[in-house]
Tab-separated table of C-alpha atoms in Angstrom:
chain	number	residue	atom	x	y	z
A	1	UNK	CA	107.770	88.222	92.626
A	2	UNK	CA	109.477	88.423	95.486
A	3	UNK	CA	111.147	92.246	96.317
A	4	UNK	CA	114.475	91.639	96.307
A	5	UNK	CA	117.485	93.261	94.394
A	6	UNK	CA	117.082	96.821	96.027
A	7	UNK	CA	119.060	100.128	95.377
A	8	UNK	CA	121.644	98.488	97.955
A	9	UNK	CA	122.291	95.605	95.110
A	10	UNK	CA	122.801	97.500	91.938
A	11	UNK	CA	125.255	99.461	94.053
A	12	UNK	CA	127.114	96.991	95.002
A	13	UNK	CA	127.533	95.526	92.108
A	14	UNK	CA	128.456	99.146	90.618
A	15	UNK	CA	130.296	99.040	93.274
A	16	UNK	CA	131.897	95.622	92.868
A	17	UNK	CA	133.074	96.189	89.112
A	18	UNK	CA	134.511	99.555	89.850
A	19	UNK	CA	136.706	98.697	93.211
A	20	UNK	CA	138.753	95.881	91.476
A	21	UNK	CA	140.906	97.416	88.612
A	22	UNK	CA	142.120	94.129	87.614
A	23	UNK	CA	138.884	92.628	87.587
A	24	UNK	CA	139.224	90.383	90.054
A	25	UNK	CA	138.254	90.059	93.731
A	26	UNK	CA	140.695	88.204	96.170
A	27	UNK	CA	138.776	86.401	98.883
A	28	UNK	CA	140.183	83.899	101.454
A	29	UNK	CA	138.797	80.377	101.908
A	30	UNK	CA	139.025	76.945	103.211
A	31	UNK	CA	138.146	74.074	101.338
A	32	UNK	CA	137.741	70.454	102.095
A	33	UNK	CA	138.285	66.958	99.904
A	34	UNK	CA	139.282	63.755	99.471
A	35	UNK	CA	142.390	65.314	97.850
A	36	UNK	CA	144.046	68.206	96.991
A	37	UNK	CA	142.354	68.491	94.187
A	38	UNK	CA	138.990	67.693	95.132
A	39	UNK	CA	139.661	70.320	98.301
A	40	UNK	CA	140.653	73.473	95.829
A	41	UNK	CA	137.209	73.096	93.661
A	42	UNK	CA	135.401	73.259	97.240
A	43	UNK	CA	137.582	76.327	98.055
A	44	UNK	CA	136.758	77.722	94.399
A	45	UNK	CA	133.608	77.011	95.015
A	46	UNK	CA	133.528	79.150	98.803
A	47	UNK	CA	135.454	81.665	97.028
A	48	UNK	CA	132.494	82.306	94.518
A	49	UNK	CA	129.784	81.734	97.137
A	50	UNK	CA	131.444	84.496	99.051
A	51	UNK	CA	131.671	87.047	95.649
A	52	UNK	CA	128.099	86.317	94.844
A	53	UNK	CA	126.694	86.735	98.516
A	54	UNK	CA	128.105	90.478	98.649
A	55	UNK	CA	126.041	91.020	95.782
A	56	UNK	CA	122.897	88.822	95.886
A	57	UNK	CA	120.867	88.103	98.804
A	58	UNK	CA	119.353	84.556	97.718
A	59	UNK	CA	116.845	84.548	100.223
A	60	UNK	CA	114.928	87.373	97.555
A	61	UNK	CA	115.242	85.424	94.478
A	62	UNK	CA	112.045	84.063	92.526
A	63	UNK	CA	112.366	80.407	92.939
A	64	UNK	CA	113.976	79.358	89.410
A	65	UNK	CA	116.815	81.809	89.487
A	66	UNK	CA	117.512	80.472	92.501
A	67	UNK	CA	118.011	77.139	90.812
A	68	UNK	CA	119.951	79.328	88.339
A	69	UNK	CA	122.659	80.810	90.998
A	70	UNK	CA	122.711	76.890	92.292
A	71	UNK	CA	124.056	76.213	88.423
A	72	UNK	CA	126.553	78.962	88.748
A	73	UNK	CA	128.005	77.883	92.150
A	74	UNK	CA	128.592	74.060	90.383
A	75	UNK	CA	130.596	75.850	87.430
A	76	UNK	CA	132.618	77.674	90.094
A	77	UNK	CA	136.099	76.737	89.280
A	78	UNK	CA	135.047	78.094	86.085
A	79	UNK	CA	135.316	81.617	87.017
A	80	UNK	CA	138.480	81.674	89.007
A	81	UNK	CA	141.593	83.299	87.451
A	82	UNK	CA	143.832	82.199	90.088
A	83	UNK	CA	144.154	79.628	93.493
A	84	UNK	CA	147.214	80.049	95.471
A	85	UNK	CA	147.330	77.367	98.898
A	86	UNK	CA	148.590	79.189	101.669
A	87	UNK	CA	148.563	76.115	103.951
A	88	UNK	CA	147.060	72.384	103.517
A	89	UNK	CA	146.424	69.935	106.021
A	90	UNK	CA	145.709	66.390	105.979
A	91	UNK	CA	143.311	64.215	108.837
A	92	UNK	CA	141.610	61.366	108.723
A	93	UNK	CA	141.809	60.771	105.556
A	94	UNK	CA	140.476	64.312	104.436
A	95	UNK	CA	142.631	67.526	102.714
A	96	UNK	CA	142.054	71.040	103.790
A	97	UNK	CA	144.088	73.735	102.035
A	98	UNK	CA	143.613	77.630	103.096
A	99	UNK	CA	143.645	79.403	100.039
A	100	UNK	CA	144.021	82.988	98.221
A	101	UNK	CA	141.573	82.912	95.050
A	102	UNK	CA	140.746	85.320	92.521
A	103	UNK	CA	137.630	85.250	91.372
A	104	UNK	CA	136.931	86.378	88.473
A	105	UNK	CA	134.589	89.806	87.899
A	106	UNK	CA	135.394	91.491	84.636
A	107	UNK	CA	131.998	93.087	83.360
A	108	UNK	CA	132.134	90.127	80.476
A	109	UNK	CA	133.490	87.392	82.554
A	110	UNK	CA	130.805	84.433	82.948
A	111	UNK	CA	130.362	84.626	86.537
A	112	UNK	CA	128.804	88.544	85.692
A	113	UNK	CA	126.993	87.196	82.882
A	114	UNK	CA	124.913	84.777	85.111
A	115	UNK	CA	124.593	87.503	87.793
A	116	UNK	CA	122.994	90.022	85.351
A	117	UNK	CA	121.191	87.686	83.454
A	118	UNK	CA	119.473	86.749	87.029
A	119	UNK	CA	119.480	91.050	88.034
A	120	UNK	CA	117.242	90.979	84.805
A	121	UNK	CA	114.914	88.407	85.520
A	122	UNK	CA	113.990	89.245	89.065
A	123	UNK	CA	114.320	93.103	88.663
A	124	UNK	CA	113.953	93.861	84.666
A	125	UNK	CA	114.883	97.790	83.485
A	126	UNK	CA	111.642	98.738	82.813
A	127	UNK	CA	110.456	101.877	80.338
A	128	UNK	CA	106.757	103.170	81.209
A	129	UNK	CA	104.571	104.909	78.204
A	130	UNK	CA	101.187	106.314	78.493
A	131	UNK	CA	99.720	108.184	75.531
A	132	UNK	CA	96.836	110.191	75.962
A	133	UNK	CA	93.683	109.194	73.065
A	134	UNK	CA	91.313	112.012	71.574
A	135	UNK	CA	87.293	110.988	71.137
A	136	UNK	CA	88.523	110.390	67.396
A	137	UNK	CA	91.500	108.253	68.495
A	138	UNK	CA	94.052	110.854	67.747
A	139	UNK	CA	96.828	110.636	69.873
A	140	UNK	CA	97.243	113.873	72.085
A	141	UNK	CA	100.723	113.005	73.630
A	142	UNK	CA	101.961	111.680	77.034
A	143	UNK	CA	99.863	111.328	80.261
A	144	UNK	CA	102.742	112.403	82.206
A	145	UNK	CA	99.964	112.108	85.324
A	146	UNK	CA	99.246	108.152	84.166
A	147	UNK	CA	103.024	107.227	83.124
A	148	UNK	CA	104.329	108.744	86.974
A	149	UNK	CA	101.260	106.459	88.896
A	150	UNK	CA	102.624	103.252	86.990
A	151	UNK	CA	106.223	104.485	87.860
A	152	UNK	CA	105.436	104.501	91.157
A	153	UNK	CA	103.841	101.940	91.527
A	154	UNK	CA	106.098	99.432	90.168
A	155	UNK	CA	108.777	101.048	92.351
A	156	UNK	CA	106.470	100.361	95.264
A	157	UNK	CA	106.048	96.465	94.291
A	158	UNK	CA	109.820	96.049	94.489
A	159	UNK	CA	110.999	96.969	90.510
A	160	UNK	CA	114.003	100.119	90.905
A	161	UNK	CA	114.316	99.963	87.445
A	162	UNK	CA	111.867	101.958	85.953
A	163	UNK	CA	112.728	104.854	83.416
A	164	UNK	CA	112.031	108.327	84.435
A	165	UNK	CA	108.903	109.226	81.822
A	166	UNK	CA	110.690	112.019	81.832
A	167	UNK	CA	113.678	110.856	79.776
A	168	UNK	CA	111.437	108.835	78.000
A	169	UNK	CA	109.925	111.549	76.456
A	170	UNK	CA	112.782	113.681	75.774
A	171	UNK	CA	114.383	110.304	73.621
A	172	UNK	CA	111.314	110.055	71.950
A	173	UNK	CA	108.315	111.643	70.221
A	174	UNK	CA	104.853	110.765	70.797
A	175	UNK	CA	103.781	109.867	67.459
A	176	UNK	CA	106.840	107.013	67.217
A	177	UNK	CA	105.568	105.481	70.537
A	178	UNK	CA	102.284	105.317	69.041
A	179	UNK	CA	104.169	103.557	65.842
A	180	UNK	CA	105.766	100.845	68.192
A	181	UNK	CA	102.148	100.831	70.046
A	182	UNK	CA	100.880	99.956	66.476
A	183	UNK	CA	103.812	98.128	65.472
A	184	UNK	CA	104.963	99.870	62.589
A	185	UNK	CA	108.381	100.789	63.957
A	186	UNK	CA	110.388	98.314	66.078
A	187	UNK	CA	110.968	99.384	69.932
A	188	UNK	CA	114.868	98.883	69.224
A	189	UNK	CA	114.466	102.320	67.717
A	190	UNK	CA	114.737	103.772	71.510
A	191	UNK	CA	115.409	100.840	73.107
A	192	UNK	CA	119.406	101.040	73.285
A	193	UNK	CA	118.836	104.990	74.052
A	194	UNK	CA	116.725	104.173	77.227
A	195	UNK	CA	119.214	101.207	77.992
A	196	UNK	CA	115.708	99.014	79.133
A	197	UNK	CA	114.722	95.338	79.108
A	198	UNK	CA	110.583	96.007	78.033
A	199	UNK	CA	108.958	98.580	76.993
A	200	UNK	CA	105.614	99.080	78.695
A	201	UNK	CA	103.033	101.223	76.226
A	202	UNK	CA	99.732	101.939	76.793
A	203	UNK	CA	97.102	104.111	75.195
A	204	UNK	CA	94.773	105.542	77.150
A	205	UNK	CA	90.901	106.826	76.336
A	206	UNK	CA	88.422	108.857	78.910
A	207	UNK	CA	85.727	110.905	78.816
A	208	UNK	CA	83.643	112.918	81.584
A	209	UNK	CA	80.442	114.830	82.483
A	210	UNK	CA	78.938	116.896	85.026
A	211	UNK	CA	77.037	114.671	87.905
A	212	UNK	CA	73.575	115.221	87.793
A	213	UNK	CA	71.098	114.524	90.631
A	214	UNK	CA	67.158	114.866	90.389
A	215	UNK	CA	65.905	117.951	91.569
A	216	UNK	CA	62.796	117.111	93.052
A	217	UNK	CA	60.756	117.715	90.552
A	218	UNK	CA	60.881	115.314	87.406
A	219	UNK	CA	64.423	117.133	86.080
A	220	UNK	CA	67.986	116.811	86.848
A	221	UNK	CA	70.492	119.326	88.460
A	222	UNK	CA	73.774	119.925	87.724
A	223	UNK	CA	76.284	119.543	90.540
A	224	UNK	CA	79.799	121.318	91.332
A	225	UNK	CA	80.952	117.355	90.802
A	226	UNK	CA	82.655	115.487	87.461
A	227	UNK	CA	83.109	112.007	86.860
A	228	UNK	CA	85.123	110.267	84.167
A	229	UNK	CA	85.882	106.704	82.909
A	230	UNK	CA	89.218	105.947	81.828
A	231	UNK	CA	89.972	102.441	80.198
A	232	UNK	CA	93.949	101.988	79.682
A	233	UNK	CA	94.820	99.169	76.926
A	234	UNK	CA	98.901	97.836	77.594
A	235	UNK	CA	101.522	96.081	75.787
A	236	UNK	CA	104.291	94.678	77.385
A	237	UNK	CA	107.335	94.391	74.454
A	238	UNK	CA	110.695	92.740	74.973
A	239	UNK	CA	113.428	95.769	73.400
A	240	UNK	CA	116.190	92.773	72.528
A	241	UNK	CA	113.607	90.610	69.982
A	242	UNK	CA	110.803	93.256	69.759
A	243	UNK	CA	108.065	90.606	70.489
A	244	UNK	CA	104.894	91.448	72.392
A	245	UNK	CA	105.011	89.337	75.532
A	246	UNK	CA	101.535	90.494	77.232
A	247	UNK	CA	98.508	92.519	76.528
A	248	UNK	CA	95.720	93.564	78.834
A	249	UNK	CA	93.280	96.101	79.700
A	250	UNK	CA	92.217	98.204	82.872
A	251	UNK	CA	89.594	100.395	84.059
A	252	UNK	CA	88.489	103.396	86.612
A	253	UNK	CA	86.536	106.100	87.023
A	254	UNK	CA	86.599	109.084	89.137
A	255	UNK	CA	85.468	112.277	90.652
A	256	UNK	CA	86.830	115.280	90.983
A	257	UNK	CA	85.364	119.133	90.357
A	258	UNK	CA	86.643	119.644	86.984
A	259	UNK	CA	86.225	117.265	83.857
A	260	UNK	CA	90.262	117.609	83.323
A	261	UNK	CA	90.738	116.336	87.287
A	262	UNK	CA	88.322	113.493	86.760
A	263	UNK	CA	89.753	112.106	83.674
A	264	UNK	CA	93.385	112.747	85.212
A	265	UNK	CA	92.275	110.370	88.458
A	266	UNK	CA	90.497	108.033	86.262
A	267	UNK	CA	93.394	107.621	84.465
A	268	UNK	CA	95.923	107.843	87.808
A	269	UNK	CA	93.724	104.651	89.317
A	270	UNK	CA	93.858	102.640	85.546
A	271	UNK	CA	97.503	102.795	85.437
A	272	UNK	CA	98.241	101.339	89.302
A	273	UNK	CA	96.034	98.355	88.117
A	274	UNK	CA	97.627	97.893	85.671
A	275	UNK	CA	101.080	97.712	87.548
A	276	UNK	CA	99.692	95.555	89.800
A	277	UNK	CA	98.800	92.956	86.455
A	278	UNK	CA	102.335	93.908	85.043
A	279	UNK	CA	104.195	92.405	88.537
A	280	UNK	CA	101.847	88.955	87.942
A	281	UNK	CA	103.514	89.271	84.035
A	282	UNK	CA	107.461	90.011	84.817
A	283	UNK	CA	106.893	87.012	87.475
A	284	UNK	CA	105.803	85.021	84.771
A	285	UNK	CA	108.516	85.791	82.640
A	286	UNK	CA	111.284	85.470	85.286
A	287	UNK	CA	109.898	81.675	86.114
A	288	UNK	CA	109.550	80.754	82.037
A	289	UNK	CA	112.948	82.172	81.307
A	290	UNK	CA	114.544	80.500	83.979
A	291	UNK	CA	112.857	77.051	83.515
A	292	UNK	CA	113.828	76.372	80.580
A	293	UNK	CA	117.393	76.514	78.767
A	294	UNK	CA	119.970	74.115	76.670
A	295	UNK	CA	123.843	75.218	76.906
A	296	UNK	CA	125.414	74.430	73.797
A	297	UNK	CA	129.422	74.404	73.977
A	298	UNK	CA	130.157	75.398	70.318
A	299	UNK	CA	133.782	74.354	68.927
A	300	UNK	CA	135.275	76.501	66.309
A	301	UNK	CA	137.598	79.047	66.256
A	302	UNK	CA	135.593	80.669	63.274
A	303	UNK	CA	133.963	83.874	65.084
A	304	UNK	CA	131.606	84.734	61.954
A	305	UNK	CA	130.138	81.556	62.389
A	306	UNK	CA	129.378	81.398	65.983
A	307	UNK	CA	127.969	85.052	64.975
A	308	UNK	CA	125.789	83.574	62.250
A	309	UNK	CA	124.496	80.437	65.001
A	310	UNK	CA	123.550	83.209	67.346
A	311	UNK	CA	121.512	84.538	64.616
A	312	UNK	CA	120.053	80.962	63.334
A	313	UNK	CA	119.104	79.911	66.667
A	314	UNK	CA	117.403	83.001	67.282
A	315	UNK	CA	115.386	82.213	63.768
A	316	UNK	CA	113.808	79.255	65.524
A	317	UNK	CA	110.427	80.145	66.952
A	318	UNK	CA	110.845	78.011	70.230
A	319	UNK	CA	113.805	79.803	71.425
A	320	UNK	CA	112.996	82.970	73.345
A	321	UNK	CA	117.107	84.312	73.519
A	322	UNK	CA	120.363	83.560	73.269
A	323	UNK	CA	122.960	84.573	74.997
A	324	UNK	CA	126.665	84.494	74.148
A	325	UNK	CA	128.756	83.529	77.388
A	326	UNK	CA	132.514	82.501	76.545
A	327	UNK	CA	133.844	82.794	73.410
A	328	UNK	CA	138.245	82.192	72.761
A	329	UNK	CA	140.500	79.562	72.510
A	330	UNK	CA	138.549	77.558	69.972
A	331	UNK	CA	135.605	77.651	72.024
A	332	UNK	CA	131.984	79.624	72.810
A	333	UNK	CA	129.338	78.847	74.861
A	334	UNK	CA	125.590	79.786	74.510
A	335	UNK	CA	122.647	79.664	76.536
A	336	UNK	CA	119.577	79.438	74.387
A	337	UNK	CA	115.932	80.093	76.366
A	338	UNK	CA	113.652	77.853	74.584
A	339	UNK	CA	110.850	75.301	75.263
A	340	UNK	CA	112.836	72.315	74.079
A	341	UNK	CA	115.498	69.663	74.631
A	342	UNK	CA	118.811	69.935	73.584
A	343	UNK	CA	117.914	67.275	71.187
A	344	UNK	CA	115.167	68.944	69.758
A	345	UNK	CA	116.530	72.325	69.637
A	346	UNK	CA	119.867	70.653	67.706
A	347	UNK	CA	116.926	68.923	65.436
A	348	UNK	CA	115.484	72.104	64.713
A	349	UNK	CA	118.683	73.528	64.023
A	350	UNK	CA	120.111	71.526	61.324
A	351	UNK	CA	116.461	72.471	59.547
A	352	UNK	CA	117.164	75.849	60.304
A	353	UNK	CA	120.953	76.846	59.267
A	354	UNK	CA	123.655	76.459	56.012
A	355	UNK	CA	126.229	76.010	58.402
A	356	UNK	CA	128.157	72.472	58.953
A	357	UNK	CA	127.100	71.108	62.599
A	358	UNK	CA	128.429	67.915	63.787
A	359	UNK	CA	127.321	67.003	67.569
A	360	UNK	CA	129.741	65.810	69.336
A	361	UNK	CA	127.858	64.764	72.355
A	362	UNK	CA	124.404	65.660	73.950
A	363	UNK	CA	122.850	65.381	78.172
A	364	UNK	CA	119.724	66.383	79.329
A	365	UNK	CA	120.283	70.237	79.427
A	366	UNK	CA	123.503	71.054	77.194
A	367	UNK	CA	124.704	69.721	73.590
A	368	UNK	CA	128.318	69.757	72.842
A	369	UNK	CA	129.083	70.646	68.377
A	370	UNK	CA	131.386	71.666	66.188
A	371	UNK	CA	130.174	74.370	63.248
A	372	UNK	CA	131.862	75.556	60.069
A	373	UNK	CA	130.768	77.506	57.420
């Protein structure tokens, strides 16, 4: 993944949503068409280029959200609240107008739906949980030591949102981690506390002894040395749908001149492999989630029942989210993450709900119906 979306970004767009109390940025543009139509949607369009740019450096994204911002700057009229042409010129055939546009940047508006959807992918909230393992498989508690060498190590790799184990802890027991870990409790249990994308949990075993070198004469001596093996087992667990997205396993060893020092380092070195294997993951995930979506304009001015297709969709096994863009005026619009076509995803559909669906139309990435209960 590449490492973009740094402190500076989430700033600014803290920053961004806090500066404009009526939730909209004014920017100045030109724009250039065959009309004065055409010439406003390229302004509309330079307007949102020019929002977006203060807050996301393009050059950083992971290929497929780049493809993802391209979709946003074609919908760009889409999230202006207001154009007003300060001048317009026509030559050769061509209209310029110099415009004052609005763009729109209320924490729900569409245009900051896309941009966190695309924060997510490339830079998920991540929450970091290393349990400590008795010889009898007991769990001990947290390996504060462990959970802080992940942290860091994510941080290092370009991810600056990781949880503090700290608060973790404090929002959370042991023994429920180790439930989730198991899964007999869902992660949503602390997942809205820790405000976090995917829970990372791992349990982690060791075990150590006194290094022993022959002594010259058939026996062994004891040295002032200890070395310990420490193999850390991870799942990787989406809060939103609770799913486990990614398992895998790491191992060290190390030395140090106490068994408790060894096992700690063992431990240390096991958990930034295993950061390095979680980047490979969250890259994965970024490029799957991105690759793959159907945009369903839903029309119905029944709110329960665009409620209860959120909730039928999500019942399919192919589709990975939903998210609930626009919704007024008669009118909602989902993105759905899944593996098929909007044709197969509406076939699926009609298997899968009780409510009335009547498609009204249907391209290659978005499906256009009506629903009723």
């Amino acid at each position: 993944m590449k490492k973009g979306f740094g402190r500076s970004l989430v700033a600014a767009f803290a920053l961004l949503l806090a500066a404009h109390t009526g939730f909209a940025q004014a920017v100045v543009v030109d724009g250039t068409g065959s009309d004065r139509q055409s010439a406003i949607k390229d302004a509309s369009r330079n307007a949102v280029e020019q929002v977006v740019g203060a807050l996301v450096d393009s050059k950083t994204l992971v290929e497929n959200a780049q493809v993802q911002l391209d979709e946003i700057y074609t919908k760009s009229q889409g999230f202006v609240k207001d154009v007003q042409v300060l001048s317009e010129t026509s030559q050769g055939g061509l209209v310029q107008v110099h415009a004052r546009i609005d763009v729109d940047t209320s924490p729900n508006a569409g245009l900051m739906s896309n941009l966190q959807m695309i924060m997510a992918l490339n830079d998920p909230r991540i929450a970091v949980v290393i349990l400590d393992m008795n010889r009898n498989g007991a769990i001990e508690g947290h390996n504060f030591t462990a959970e802080s060498a992940l942290g860091d190590k994510l941080l290092s790799l370009g991810f600056h949102h990781v949880v503090d184990p700290q608060v973790v802890a404090s929002r959370s027991d042991a023994q429920l981690l180790a439930n989730i870990y198991n899964g007999s409790t869902q992660p949503s249990a602390i997942g809205s506390s820790l405000g976090a994308d995917y829970l990372v949990v791992g349990r982690v075993q060791k075990n150590a002894q006194t290094i022993q070198l022959p002594d010259g004469h058939g026996g062994y001596e004891s040295t002032l040395l200890h070395s310990a093996n420490a193999i850390l087992s991870v799942k990787v667990i989406r809060f939103d749908t609770g799913d486990i997205v990614g398992t895998f396993q790491t191992s060290a060893k190390g030395v140090e001149n106490s068994d408790d020092m060894a096992e700690q380092k063992a431990a240390e070195t096991a958990a930034a492999q295993a950061a390095t294997k979680l980047e490979e993951k969250f890259r994965h995930f970024s490029s799957e989630a991105t690759g793959n979506s159907v945009e369903l304009d839903v029309f119905t001015s029944d709110a329960a029942a665009v409620q209860q297709l959120v909730t039928d969709l999500r019942g399919i096994s192919s589709v990975r989210n939903v998210y609930l863009r626009e919704q007024g005026s008669g009118k909602a619009v989902l993105s759905v993450e899944t593996s098929e076509s909007p044709s197969g995803l509406i076939a699926r559909l009609q298997n899968q709900t009780k409510l009335g669906l009547f498609v009204a139309g249907m391209t290659g990435t978005t499906a256009k119906i009506s629903v009723s209960r």
